[in-house]
Tab-separated table of C-alpha atoms in Angstrom:
chain	number	residue	atom	x	y	z
A	59	MET	CA	40.222	3.666	12.175
A	60	PRO	CA	37.192	1.572	10.474
A	61	TYR	CA	35.402	-0.822	11.963
A	62	PRO	CA	33.770	-4.263	12.076
A	63	TYR	CA	30.832	-4.594	10.283
A	64	VAL	CA	29.266	-4.493	13.783
A	65	LEU	CA	25.714	-6.733	13.302
A	66	LEU	CA	24.263	-7.408	16.839
A	67	SER	CA	21.711	-10.155	17.199
A	68	ALA	CA	18.338	-11.353	19.120
A	69	ALA	CA	15.541	-12.965	20.819
A	70	VAL	CA	12.911	-11.109	22.000
A	71	SER	CA	9.288	-11.833	23.871
A	72	LEU	CA	6.216	-9.388	23.231
A	73	ASP	CA	7.207	-7.393	25.669
A	74	GLY	CA	10.601	-7.047	24.944
A	75	TYR	CA	12.838	-9.284	27.444
A	76	LEU	CA	15.602	-11.758	26.653
A	77	ASP	CA	14.931	-13.920	29.432
A	78	ASP	CA	13.578	-15.124	31.981
A	79	THR	CA	14.282	-14.926	35.752
A	80	GLY	CA	14.182	-18.749	35.973
A	81	PRO	CA	16.701	-21.310	36.580
A	82	GLU	CA	16.977	-23.106	32.830
A	83	ARG	CA	17.850	-20.002	29.705
A	84	LEU	CA	14.237	-19.148	28.547
A	85	LEU	CA	13.975	-20.839	23.910
A	86	LEU	CA	12.529	-18.078	22.251
A	87	SER	CA	13.489	-19.299	19.323
A	88	GLY	CA	12.088	-22.542	17.471
A	89	PRO	CA	14.417	-24.726	15.273
A	90	ALA	CA	14.396	-22.304	11.941
A	91	ASP	CA	15.134	-19.984	13.755
A	92	PHE	CA	18.025	-21.716	15.501
A	93	ASP	CA	19.511	-22.808	11.542
A	94	ARG	CA	18.922	-19.310	10.765
A	95	VAL	CA	20.811	-18.151	13.208
A	96	ASP	CA	23.995	-21.372	12.597
A	97	GLU	CA	23.962	-19.357	9.165
A	98	VAL	CA	24.845	-15.960	10.358
A	99	ARG	CA	27.804	-17.329	12.260
A	100	ALA	CA	28.516	-19.092	9.285
A	101	SER	CA	28.962	-15.741	7.798
A	102	VAL	CA	30.549	-14.002	9.892
A	103	ASP	CA	34.923	-13.220	10.945
A	104	ALA	CA	33.730	-13.256	14.670
A	105	ILE	CA	30.881	-14.189	17.550
A	106	LEU	CA	30.820	-11.888	20.617
A	107	VAL	CA	29.123	-11.786	23.799
A	108	GLY	CA	29.649	-10.153	27.126
A	109	ALA	CA	31.092	-12.095	29.854
A	110	GLY	CA	26.994	-12.784	31.335
A	111	THR	CA	26.605	-14.782	29.461
A	112	ILE	CA	28.771	-16.231	29.623
A	113	ARG	CA	27.786	-17.042	33.252
A	114	ALA	CA	23.980	-16.573	32.398
A	115	ASP	CA	24.600	-19.289	29.952
A	116	ASN	CA	27.375	-21.017	29.823
A	117	PRO	CA	27.521	-21.187	25.302
A	118	ARG	CA	29.439	-22.216	23.272
A	119	LEU	CA	29.146	-20.281	19.921
A	120	LEU	CA	29.596	-22.593	17.964
A	121	VAL	CA	28.750	-22.578	14.300
A	122	ASN	CA	27.185	-26.041	13.786
A	123	SER	CA	26.452	-27.312	10.652
A	124	PRO	CA	29.182	-29.743	9.570
A	125	GLU	CA	28.152	-28.370	5.959
A	126	ARG	CA	29.372	-24.500	7.420
A	127	ARG	CA	31.975	-24.999	8.412
A	128	ALA	CA	33.777	-27.257	5.347
A	129	ALA	CA	32.578	-24.050	3.430
A	130	ARG	CA	33.978	-21.636	5.987
A	131	VAL	CA	37.243	-24.317	5.718
A	132	ALA	CA	37.186	-24.323	1.655
A	133	ASP	CA	36.543	-20.378	1.122
A	134	GLY	CA	40.180	-20.610	3.350
A	135	LEU	CA	38.423	-19.620	6.538
A	136	PRO	CA	38.815	-21.020	10.295
A	137	GLU	CA	36.612	-24.070	10.751
A	138	TYR	CA	35.363	-21.608	13.836
A	139	PRO	CA	34.450	-17.946	13.727
A	140	LEU	CA	36.456	-15.997	16.116
A	141	LYS	CA	35.109	-16.182	19.981
A	142	VAL	CA	35.407	-12.773	21.605
A	143	THR	CA	34.061	-11.377	25.352
A	144	VAL	CA	34.136	-8.685	26.908
A	145	SER	CA	34.832	-8.347	30.953
A	146	GLY	CA	36.138	-5.277	32.738
A	147	SER	CA	37.135	-7.375	35.926
A	148	GLY	CA	38.518	-9.987	34.149
A	149	ASP	CA	36.357	-12.483	36.711
A	150	LEU	CA	35.250	-15.414	34.609
A	151	ASP	CA	35.165	-19.561	35.049
A	152	PRO	CA	38.159	-20.914	33.887
A	153	ALA	CA	36.146	-23.919	32.687
A	154	ALA	CA	33.112	-22.159	31.116
A	155	ARG	CA	33.215	-23.868	27.922
A	156	PHE	CA	33.638	-21.151	25.448
A	157	TRP	CA	36.741	-21.185	26.201
A	158	HIS	CA	36.856	-25.207	25.376
A	159	THR	CA	34.751	-25.400	22.455
A	160	GLY	CA	35.325	-24.621	18.444
A	161	GLY	CA	38.301	-22.304	17.352
A	162	GLU	CA	40.104	-18.750	18.725
A	163	LYS	CA	39.101	-17.049	21.500
A	164	VAL	CA	39.645	-13.288	23.042
A	165	LEU	CA	39.062	-11.781	25.967
A	166	TYR	CA	38.676	-7.869	25.996
A	167	THR	CA	39.051	-6.230	29.178
A	168	THR	CA	41.258	-4.217	31.778
A	169	ASP	CA	45.002	-3.485	32.840
A	170	LYS	CA	43.471	-4.690	35.677
A	171	GLY	CA	41.084	-7.283	34.283
A	172	ALA	CA	44.042	-8.751	32.825
A	173	GLU	CA	46.412	-9.853	35.666
A	174	ARG	CA	43.709	-11.844	37.157
A	175	ALA	CA	42.613	-14.037	33.826
A	176	ARG	CA	45.632	-14.761	33.100
A	177	ALA	CA	45.979	-15.704	37.060
A	178	LEU	CA	43.316	-17.613	35.893
A	179	GLY	CA	44.532	-19.715	33.856
A	180	ILE	CA	41.525	-18.264	30.508
A	181	ALA	CA	42.155	-20.081	27.610
A	182	ALA	CA	41.989	-17.077	25.014
A	183	ASP	CA	44.407	-14.277	23.649
A	184	VAL	CA	44.016	-11.942	26.411
A	185	VAL	CA	44.087	-8.305	25.539
A	186	PRO	CA	43.643	-4.838	28.060
A	187	LEU	CA	41.780	-1.900	26.886
A	188	GLY	CA	43.447	0.448	29.256
A	189	ASP	CA	42.500	1.750	32.753
A	190	ALA	CA	38.594	0.745	31.650
A	191	LEU	CA	36.348	-0.967	28.589
A	192	ASP	CA	36.645	1.168	25.142
A	193	TRP	CA	34.842	0.005	22.545
A	194	ARG	CA	35.839	2.133	19.301
A	195	ARG	CA	40.213	0.447	20.889
A	196	LEU	CA	38.020	-2.921	20.893
A	197	LEU	CA	36.312	-2.531	17.620
A	198	GLU	CA	40.062	-1.106	15.985
A	199	HIS	CA	41.784	-3.488	17.591
A	200	LEU	CA	39.436	-6.187	16.603
A	201	HIS	CA	39.849	-5.001	12.629
A	202	GLU	CA	43.634	-4.180	12.467
A	203	VAL	CA	45.079	-7.021	14.357
A	204	ARG	CA	42.600	-9.718	14.014
A	205	GLY	CA	41.113	-8.810	10.848
A	206	VAL	CA	37.269	-9.034	11.461
A	207	ARG	CA	35.409	-7.305	9.307
A	208	ARG	CA	32.521	-8.665	10.176
A	209	LEU	CA	30.727	-8.998	13.757
A	210	MET	CA	27.929	-10.617	15.204
A	211	VAL	CA	27.189	-9.294	18.681
A	212	GLU	CA	24.061	-12.073	20.704
A	213	GLY	CA	24.988	-9.887	23.601
A	214	GLY	CA	23.690	-9.318	26.276
A	215	GLY	CA	21.529	-5.929	26.600
A	216	ARG	CA	23.697	-3.710	28.276
A	217	ILE	CA	26.657	-4.639	25.150
A	218	HIS	CA	23.121	-4.542	22.907
A	219	THR	CA	23.128	-1.454	24.566
A	220	GLN	CA	26.620	0.126	24.994
A	221	LEU	CA	27.060	-0.419	20.705
A	222	VAL	CA	23.623	1.141	19.975
A	223	THR	CA	23.838	3.918	22.333
A	224	GLN	CA	27.783	5.049	21.039
A	225	GLY	CA	26.637	4.981	17.041
A	226	LEU	CA	28.924	1.815	16.369
A	227	ALA	CA	26.094	-0.709	15.335
A	228	ASP	CA	25.547	-1.424	11.469
A	229	GLU	CA	22.676	-4.228	11.717
A	230	LEU	CA	20.291	-4.765	13.829
A	231	GLN	CA	17.876	-8.400	13.417
A	232	VAL	CA	16.257	-9.427	16.413
A	233	VAL	CA	13.562	-11.409	16.272
A	234	LEU	CA	10.243	-11.289	18.361
A	235	ALA	CA	8.559	-14.381	19.806
A	236	PRO	CA	5.046	-14.621	20.098
A	237	LEU	CA	5.444	-15.154	23.970
A	238	PHE	CA	5.427	-13.110	27.132
A	239	VAL	CA	7.534	-12.758	30.421
A	240	GLY	CA	5.927	-9.824	32.501
A	241	ASP	CA	8.618	-10.576	35.082
A	242	PRO	CA	10.551	-6.690	35.661
A	243	ASP	CA	13.527	-8.361	37.042
A	244	ALA	CA	13.998	-10.054	33.629
A	245	PRO	CA	17.145	-8.664	31.370
A	246	ARG	CA	15.621	-6.854	28.098
A	247	LEU	CA	16.769	-6.191	25.217
A	248	PHE	CA	18.091	-2.820	25.575
A	249	GLY	CA	18.229	-0.854	28.654
A	250	PRO	CA	18.058	3.125	29.924
A	251	GLY	CA	20.482	5.357	27.241
A	252	SER	CA	21.481	8.470	25.881
A	253	TYR	CA	20.090	6.855	22.014
A	254	GLN	CA	20.197	8.789	19.111
A	255	GLY	CA	17.300	10.387	17.727
A	256	GLY	CA	15.179	9.033	14.775
A	257	ARG	CA	14.085	5.958	13.704
A	258	LEU	CA	16.220	3.138	11.496
A	259	ARG	CA	15.788	2.110	8.468
A	260	LEU	CA	13.614	-1.862	8.263
A	261	VAL	CA	16.027	-3.593	5.964
A	262	GLU	CA	13.473	-6.659	6.247
A	263	THR	CA	10.987	-8.427	7.576
A	264	ARG	CA	9.700	-12.565	7.677
A	265	PRO	CA	8.177	-15.035	9.694
A	266	VAL	CA	10.412	-17.176	10.343
A	267	GLY	CA	9.446	-20.623	12.005
A	268	ASP	CA	6.415	-18.576	14.076
A	269	VAL	CA	8.810	-16.537	15.094
A	270	VAL	CA	9.690	-12.875	12.833
A	271	LEU	CA	12.666	-11.654	12.343
A	272	THR	CA	13.263	-7.608	11.802
A	273	ARG	CA	15.997	-6.549	10.687
A	274	TYR	CA	17.296	-2.696	11.525
A	275	GLU	CA	20.003	0.006	9.586
A	276	PRO	CA	20.444	2.504	12.063
A	277	THR	CA	19.577	6.237	10.116
A	278	ALA	CA	21.040	9.223	12.138
A	279	PRO	CA	24.280	10.733	11.920
A	280	GLY	CA	27.376	10.587	14.151
A	281	THR	CA	28.317	13.622	15.891
A	282	GLY	CA	31.289	16.148	15.922
A	283	ALA	CA	34.585	14.155	15.059
A	284	LEU	CA	33.740	10.194	15.798
A	285	PRO	CA	31.851	8.456	12.761
A	286	SER	CA	28.477	6.124	13.427
A	287	ALA	CA	27.656	3.348	11.815
A	288	ALA	CA	25.269	5.575	10.424
A	289	ASP	CA	28.108	7.919	8.998
A	290	ARG	CA	29.802	4.256	6.773
A	291	HIS	CA	25.751	3.921	5.448
A	292	TRP	CA	25.072	7.622	4.482
A	293	LEU	CA	28.698	7.495	2.919
A	294	ALA	CA	28.351	4.388	1.119
A	295	LEU	CA	25.033	5.435	-0.486
A	296	ALA	CA	27.119	8.676	-2.250
A	297	CYS	CA	29.478	6.547	-3.400
A	298	ASP	CA	26.690	4.509	-5.200
A	299	LEU	CA	25.379	7.747	-6.769
A	300	ALA	CA	28.946	8.428	-7.886
A	301	GLY	CA	28.713	5.754	-10.128
A	302	GLN	CA	24.910	7.134	-12.273
A	303	CYS	CA	27.550	10.510	-12.964
A	304	PRO	CA	28.032	10.911	-17.094
A	305	PRO	CA	31.619	10.213	-17.865
A	306	SER	CA	33.687	12.703	-18.313
A	307	GLU	CA	37.086	13.317	-19.104
A	308	THR	CA	37.781	16.694	-17.680
A	309	ALA	CA	36.081	16.249	-13.772
A	310	PHE	CA	35.630	14.028	-11.248
A	311	SER	CA	32.351	11.208	-10.710
A	312	VAL	CA	31.056	12.624	-6.658
A	313	GLY	CA	27.633	11.596	-5.225
A	314	ALA	CA	26.761	13.565	-1.914
A	315	VAL	CA	23.970	13.124	0.368
A	316	VAL	CA	21.994	15.307	2.944
A	317	VAL	CA	20.982	14.008	5.445
A	318	ALA	CA	19.577	16.025	9.065
A	319	ALA	CA	20.739	14.646	12.688
A	320	ASP	CA	17.415	12.353	12.871
A	321	GLY	CA	18.053	10.603	9.830
A	322	THR	CA	16.097	12.572	7.620
A	323	GLU	CA	17.702	12.162	3.718
A	324	LEU	CA	16.758	15.770	3.281
A	325	ALA	CA	18.940	15.496	-0.603
A	326	ARG	CA	20.825	13.390	-2.780
A	327	GLY	CA	22.893	14.669	-5.899
A	328	HIS	CA	25.763	13.626	-8.209
A	329	SER	CA	28.132	15.462	-10.542
A	330	ARG	CA	26.511	16.443	-13.536
A	331	GLU	CA	23.000	15.244	-12.768
A	332	GLY	CA	20.624	16.454	-15.012
A	333	ASP	CA	21.044	19.499	-17.782
A	334	ASP	CA	24.250	21.231	-16.120
A	335	PRO	CA	26.702	19.180	-16.579
A	336	VAL	CA	29.004	21.253	-14.747
A	337	VAL	CA	27.700	21.394	-11.620
A	338	HIS	CA	29.043	19.774	-8.538
A	339	ALA	CA	26.848	16.923	-6.695
A	340	GLU	CA	27.213	19.080	-2.838
A	341	GLU	CA	25.751	21.588	-5.155
A	342	ALA	CA	23.190	19.439	-6.828
A	343	ALA	CA	22.015	18.259	-3.716
A	344	LEU	CA	22.397	22.207	-1.362
A	345	ALA	CA	20.005	22.872	-4.416
A	346	LYS	CA	17.151	21.192	-4.044
A	347	ALA	CA	16.857	21.756	-0.224
A	348	ASP	CA	15.590	24.140	1.787
A	349	PRO	CA	17.521	26.867	2.948
A	350	THR	CA	14.945	27.907	5.237
A	351	ASP	CA	14.460	24.208	6.446
A	352	PRO	CA	16.200	24.631	10.792
A	353	ARG	CA	16.910	21.006	10.092
A	354	LEU	CA	20.099	21.982	7.844
A	355	ALA	CA	21.904	23.199	10.807
A	356	GLY	CA	22.163	20.170	12.472
A	357	ALA	CA	22.578	18.503	9.640
A	358	THR	CA	25.301	16.510	7.976
A	359	VAL	CA	26.981	16.322	3.781
A	360	TYR	CA	28.020	13.329	2.668
A	361	SER	CA	30.528	13.449	-0.441
A	362	SER	CA	32.305	11.141	-1.484
A	363	LEU	CA	34.936	12.900	-2.899
A	364	GLU	CA	36.340	15.857	0.036
A	365	PRO	CA	33.741	19.179	-1.495
A	366	CYS	CA	35.937	21.292	-3.485
A	367	ALA	CA	38.023	24.566	-2.737
A	368	ARG	CA	38.145	26.586	-5.655
A	369	ARG	CA	36.624	25.805	-9.072
A	370	ALA	CA	36.403	27.330	-12.855
A	371	SER	CA	32.804	26.419	-13.477
A	372	ARG	CA	31.195	28.659	-11.190
A	373	PRO	CA	31.712	31.838	-8.576
A	374	ALA	CA	31.178	30.068	-4.765
A	375	PRO	CA	33.237	26.274	-4.540
A	376	CYS	CA	31.133	23.628	-2.849
A	377	ALA	CA	32.764	24.266	0.550
A	378	ARG	CA	30.971	28.045	0.919
A	379	LEU	CA	27.891	26.270	-0.289
A	380	ILE	CA	28.029	23.858	2.849
A	381	LEU	CA	28.894	26.959	5.281
A	382	ASP	CA	26.301	29.202	3.231
A	383	ALA	CA	23.832	26.540	3.904
A	384	GLY	CA	25.089	26.658	7.707
A	385	VAL	CA	25.748	22.912	7.733
A	386	ARG	CA	28.504	22.846	10.200
A	387	ARG	CA	29.353	18.804	9.424
A	388	VAL	CA	30.727	17.204	6.931
A	389	VAL	CA	32.390	12.953	6.013
A	390	THR	CA	33.996	11.973	3.186
A	391	ALA	CA	35.795	9.267	1.539
A	392	TRP	CA	38.130	10.460	-0.113
A	393	ARG	CA	40.878	13.829	-0.368
A	394	GLU	CA	40.466	15.914	-3.137
A	395	PRO	CA	44.290	14.653	-5.124
A	396	ASP	CA	45.805	17.681	-7.754
A	397	THR	CA	44.666	15.804	-10.764
A	398	PHE	CA	42.210	18.929	-11.823
A	399	VAL	CA	43.329	21.596	-8.705
A	400	THR	CA	47.115	22.339	-7.391
A	401	ASP	CA	46.423	22.459	-3.578
A	402	ALA	CA	42.996	21.490	-3.364
A	403	ASP	CA	41.842	21.478	0.343
A	404	GLY	CA	38.434	22.198	0.931
A	405	SER	CA	38.738	20.167	4.590
A	406	ALA	CA	40.500	23.769	5.503
A	407	VAL	CA	38.380	26.088	4.238
A	408	LEU	CA	35.723	24.287	5.734
A	409	ALA	CA	37.408	23.921	9.361
A	410	ASP	CA	37.878	27.568	9.209
A	411	GLY	CA	34.277	27.951	8.985
A	412	GLY	CA	33.723	26.357	11.893
A	413	ALA	CA	32.472	22.550	10.366
A	414	THR	CA	33.937	19.634	11.155
A	415	VAL	CA	34.880	17.066	8.666
A	416	LEU	CA	35.793	13.697	8.893
A	417	VAL	CA	38.045	11.374	5.580
A	418	LEU	CA	36.248	7.525	6.054
A	419	PRO	CA	39.421	6.158	4.418
A	420	GLU	CA	38.153	3.263	4.328
A	421	PHE	CA	35.640	3.853	1.802
A	422	GLU	CA	38.319	5.544	-0.461
A	423	GLN	CA	38.593	3.334	-3.131
A	424	ARG	CA	34.897	3.032	-3.571
A	425	ALA	CA	34.808	6.834	-4.161
A	426	LYS	CA	38.123	6.027	-7.044
A	427	ALA	CA	36.348	3.775	-9.264
A	428	PRO	CA	35.004	6.153	-11.264
A	429	ASN	CA	37.071	7.895	-11.790
A	430	ALA	CA	39.757	5.361	-12.336
A	431	HIS	CA	40.158	6.401	-15.512
A	432	LEU	CA	41.025	9.756	-14.677
A	433	LEU	CA	43.638	8.079	-11.973
A	434	GLY	CA	45.672	6.596	-14.530
A	435	GLY	CA	43.558	2.837	-12.942
């Protein structure tokens, strides 16, 4: 099931704290950054904070600019984004400002938490997720039931940590404030956890008043059959590469990327690349990788179209080339249709060879776009 695009937003001190331990909230940002945050809020479908943030800060989580609210309405959107919170216990103050300002609200909780929240009269749509909180179920519900395509998460640190360690954060927007906290009891942006290896990709850095905004994207692929945010980034790149293929009436346009477990790109390719009119995308990419590279064993191949199981132009199909390279994880956007090969099933060949294959259907239309002339569209 597809998830929303998850954007984590936070401001921290130079020593990595979200706040101090005083009775009043520590203001880490200035007017220019508060306005930037307001702009980001206006651009999303929903804003999420944890129950701890509601208890500690009593936030309203509004779009403050009348002009931005009016622009949302003109675009056919609600005046305010959906407000979302998460609480395992359901023990929240029904008088908190979160419930009584802005537009619609939803509380995700456990089965027992839902009973408590309803008994307290919480003014929100209460959605139980079972015996325990499950972020993937929560994100699926937001996407499929609530129509949320972009989700902004504003804390706290425990929420940020869970989303990053589970590979569910598509983007981190971190503002660095020019001050120190130094109190070991103060809350931090990220806590202990099993984080994925590798470096994040720096997307942007710029001053905003006296603070500095940095934006990062994850790069490390997921593991096994669970997709990660980085899987979506790399598959999007593969779909973009498909658009670089020379046009053909007899073969699909496909893009492929090979990525190590730490997020290092090992190679990329696309159909009919260079002077080879019959080379396939996965074949072109793997030909650029060092066959002795030990990272291939833990790598993921991203292909806009399911790797082929049979082909007439070369002895080995792409599914076999992937297995022979030692790769055991493949993420694709689109299962191969019967246009050129009947009953093509590269996924079965890969699975029989011990590889895990993920299909992310939310990218299917992007993968099909450069092939519309072959599909009657």
